[in-house]
């Protein structure tokens, strides 16, 4: 016997573009049902979220139950790093792996057909398949805190799925790469705070359609306490730039004033097309979308799939055979979950799924605007300066939030912390 | 334009239970089409394979292009290890993940929809999700040899999918576990030789239906140069023992004299049922089936799925929510591959798939017969001594082949070899 649902999120329906106090005067998007106010409200001293607008930080950390930690090194021959999303309360998660050349770990357990009840963290990292080793440091950090699937008196099994981007050798040396120590440092620095965007964390070595890629994040408040957030590392073979106008494809989905001041580049700037990535290059765009609405695991899987649509709108082409595009979806919500096969939940789920896709599109544009030119890869704003002349917020995204620069000292300390039981002599 | 097929394996059809010189006098199995002679031929000085019988070593290393390396430590508080299959010529591979609680790495790229052209190695390890870190040592060993997907002047990306079993704490300490150094040692000791079976390598800490599990292997020659081999780590929640007769379920598929002397246990021995695994235990049976027939990737995927049938016949129940059962299938064959959607290839493919399932069933029985009682877990042969009294070959399986005992010295040397570029000061 299952307990009757105590949390039906009926208020959420009212918050999604229907006639309700929360959305009075706001025009609902005909596709997603999410209201998109024409103008953003002035930021009050004490932030009050407005449905249809970003949360306080416009970051995945606006979603209750999500923290982010990042580490990187940008000094030659290094140009790589890793980002970790940490869920203090184990969170239901699933995945949709769609690009043709993935580097992933612990994705099988995320199938709704498998019994895993949730994840402790997700890694979005650099250093390609080598960088999957960074999860071992995250796992150890969690183990030391007693977090993971409980194993009785034995200990815990921390669950940390991961996907990594291809950035090998972009700093000059394939062996200048992340490892368990990096994951340990990233995990040790998680915070429910602003998230540094651009060429940091897992986005340090990223390149997208020949321009500098990076890590980006965004959020939206859906009303009634429900948020949707996204974090993405943009490293695509295809371009996040409209080939006709040279505008960022993802920016068209902006809400509030997040892209205020962003212009179409001058025709002169646009005429010289950015050099496309070589066709034999390996790439990958990876992301996590999160909501604090409680989702069953199958709904999380569907949310991850729908989020790929947001990737498709912001990058063209996407999901090529040279991309390892992978999206994780996570629900930090507690209580009776929303279910795919419950007709009463359909409207709420579609609103959340649509918001996941749009938030991911926005995060992609923010990653591109935040990135600075580094490692000989020109950023969007350096390539099209006329577009970015009046976008001071991009500099803030690039500077906000903790992202540790990896040092020999941090590395040595982490290595020490990672010791396990020595072999018997 | 594709070159016309130069290798159609037409001879293979003739070798699979049809009227041919190779099978003269041999009765064909009505299901698999594989001949199963009633008696094994005397082993000649120079081994000549006989279709329908095991290869020279009755091990996965009978398949051309396959080497195996193993490492373990059986001294308290350790009781774990890892096994690696190495393919000197990158081999087409796929996977079918079916149990409900998997620990896996780099399985997404094995989808036939993804572009990965092949793998360099596969790890079947202990230490559960912690043990996936052992792949990093295998990866480094391959990188140092220049093996992997070529990345132009950058280097290589070695491809090493993995699945691990749950054996945490069985030696007494959850932190007494494998890691990158273990994978490096296992990879450094690969050989195309006999494979040590029982509580060694990835099977060191294994337990199956309350009895000691372990690693097992078997092979069959299909004629015309084509082999099928399997290696398995048996660590199932369900039992590999028939509850009525207490016989090993997998032994009924024995070929030649591999199970010669194996008897049904006495009724007295059988009456005391082995204590079943606790229902909250985590488990997992993992395997690799290999053939040197050239397979397209989709055919490898199907071979891995069919091999789960062999697991189902040898263990009951299997694929529970507490098992992470995963089977990889690998083709080391060169030349034009056999294709699922080519009707001319169906008979050959079905014979290979069926042989994969049967070989896996046999390998499961061999693992159980090879295991010794260790870590307080009683082996099949210690539990049912009357069954094993006349099975001297089990002691040989337990002793044959290289399986390195991990030492502090080996660990330190491996750790040194795993150094990457130091961080800039």
Short mmCIF file of N, CA, C and O in Angstrom, two decimals, chain B residues 5 16 43 50 56 70-71 181 238 248 261 282 325 329-330 334 377 397 403 425:
data_model
loop_
_atom_site.label_atom_id
_atom_site.label_comp_id
_atom_site.label_asym_id
_atom_site.label_seq_id
_atom_site.Cartn_x
_atom_site.Cartn_y
_atom_site.Cartn_z
N UNK B 5 32.73 -7.87 -50.37
CA UNK B 5 33.22 -8.70 -49.28
C UNK B 5 34.20 -9.73 -49.78
O UNK B 5 33.92 -10.45 -50.73
N UNK B 16 29.26 -25.65 -38.93
CA UNK B 16 28.29 -25.55 -37.84
C UNK B 16 27.19 -26.58 -37.92
O UNK B 16 26.01 -26.28 -38.10
N UNK B 43 44.15 -35.73 -26.15
CA UNK B 43 44.89 -34.51 -26.48
C UNK B 43 46.20 -34.87 -27.17
O UNK B 43 47.01 -35.59 -26.59
N UNK B 50 39.15 -29.22 -32.52
CA UNK B 50 38.04 -29.99 -33.07
C UNK B 50 36.76 -29.18 -32.91
O UNK B 50 36.46 -28.70 -31.81
N UNK B 56 42.38 -25.09 -27.04
CA UNK B 56 43.49 -25.73 -26.35
C UNK B 56 43.48 -25.48 -24.84
O UNK B 56 43.73 -26.38 -24.06
N UNK B 70 45.51 -10.53 -14.66
CA UNK B 70 44.74 -10.47 -13.42
C UNK B 70 45.63 -10.07 -12.25
O UNK B 70 46.82 -10.34 -12.24
N UNK B 71 45.03 -9.44 -11.28
CA UNK B 71 45.73 -9.07 -10.05
C UNK B 71 44.73 -9.19 -8.91
O UNK B 71 43.53 -9.00 -9.10
N UNK B 181 46.45 1.68 -9.67
CA UNK B 181 47.68 0.88 -9.61
C UNK B 181 47.39 -0.59 -9.91
O UNK B 181 48.20 -1.28 -10.51
N UNK B 238 21.27 -14.66 -7.05
CA UNK B 238 20.69 -15.97 -7.27
C UNK B 238 21.73 -17.06 -7.22
O UNK B 238 22.93 -16.81 -7.08
N UNK B 248 25.56 -28.08 -10.28
CA UNK B 248 25.80 -26.78 -10.89
C UNK B 248 25.00 -26.68 -12.20
O UNK B 248 25.16 -27.51 -13.10
N UNK B 261 33.89 -36.49 -14.35
CA UNK B 261 34.03 -36.83 -12.93
C UNK B 261 33.09 -36.08 -12.01
O UNK B 261 32.93 -36.44 -10.84
N UNK B 282 24.00 -6.50 -2.17
CA UNK B 282 24.23 -6.14 -3.57
C UNK B 282 25.10 -7.21 -4.20
O UNK B 282 25.94 -7.82 -3.53
N UNK B 325 24.17 -7.15 -13.45
CA UNK B 325 24.62 -8.04 -14.53
C UNK B 325 24.82 -7.31 -15.85
O UNK B 325 23.91 -6.66 -16.38
N UNK B 329 30.35 -7.91 -25.47
CA UNK B 329 30.69 -8.83 -26.56
C UNK B 329 31.73 -8.15 -27.43
O UNK B 329 31.63 -6.96 -27.72
N UNK B 330 32.72 -8.92 -27.83
CA UNK B 330 33.86 -8.37 -28.54
C UNK B 330 34.17 -9.25 -29.75
O UNK B 330 34.13 -10.48 -29.65
N UNK B 334 39.03 -9.61 -38.28
CA UNK B 334 39.33 -8.58 -39.27
C UNK B 334 38.54 -8.87 -40.54
O UNK B 334 38.02 -9.96 -40.73
N UNK B 377 33.75 -17.62 3.14
CA UNK B 377 32.69 -18.03 2.22
C UNK B 377 33.03 -19.43 1.70
O UNK B 377 34.09 -19.64 1.11
N UNK B 397 42.57 -25.70 -12.90
CA UNK B 397 42.03 -24.38 -13.27
C UNK B 397 42.41 -23.32 -12.24
O UNK B 397 42.67 -22.18 -12.56
N UNK B 403 48.31 -14.80 -12.29
CA UNK B 403 47.41 -13.86 -11.61
C UNK B 403 48.24 -13.26 -10.49
O UNK B 403 48.53 -13.93 -9.50
N UNK B 425 54.43 25.52 -11.19
CA UNK B 425 54.64 26.17 -9.88
C UNK B 425 54.77 27.68 -10.06
O UNK B 425 55.07 28.16 -11.12
#
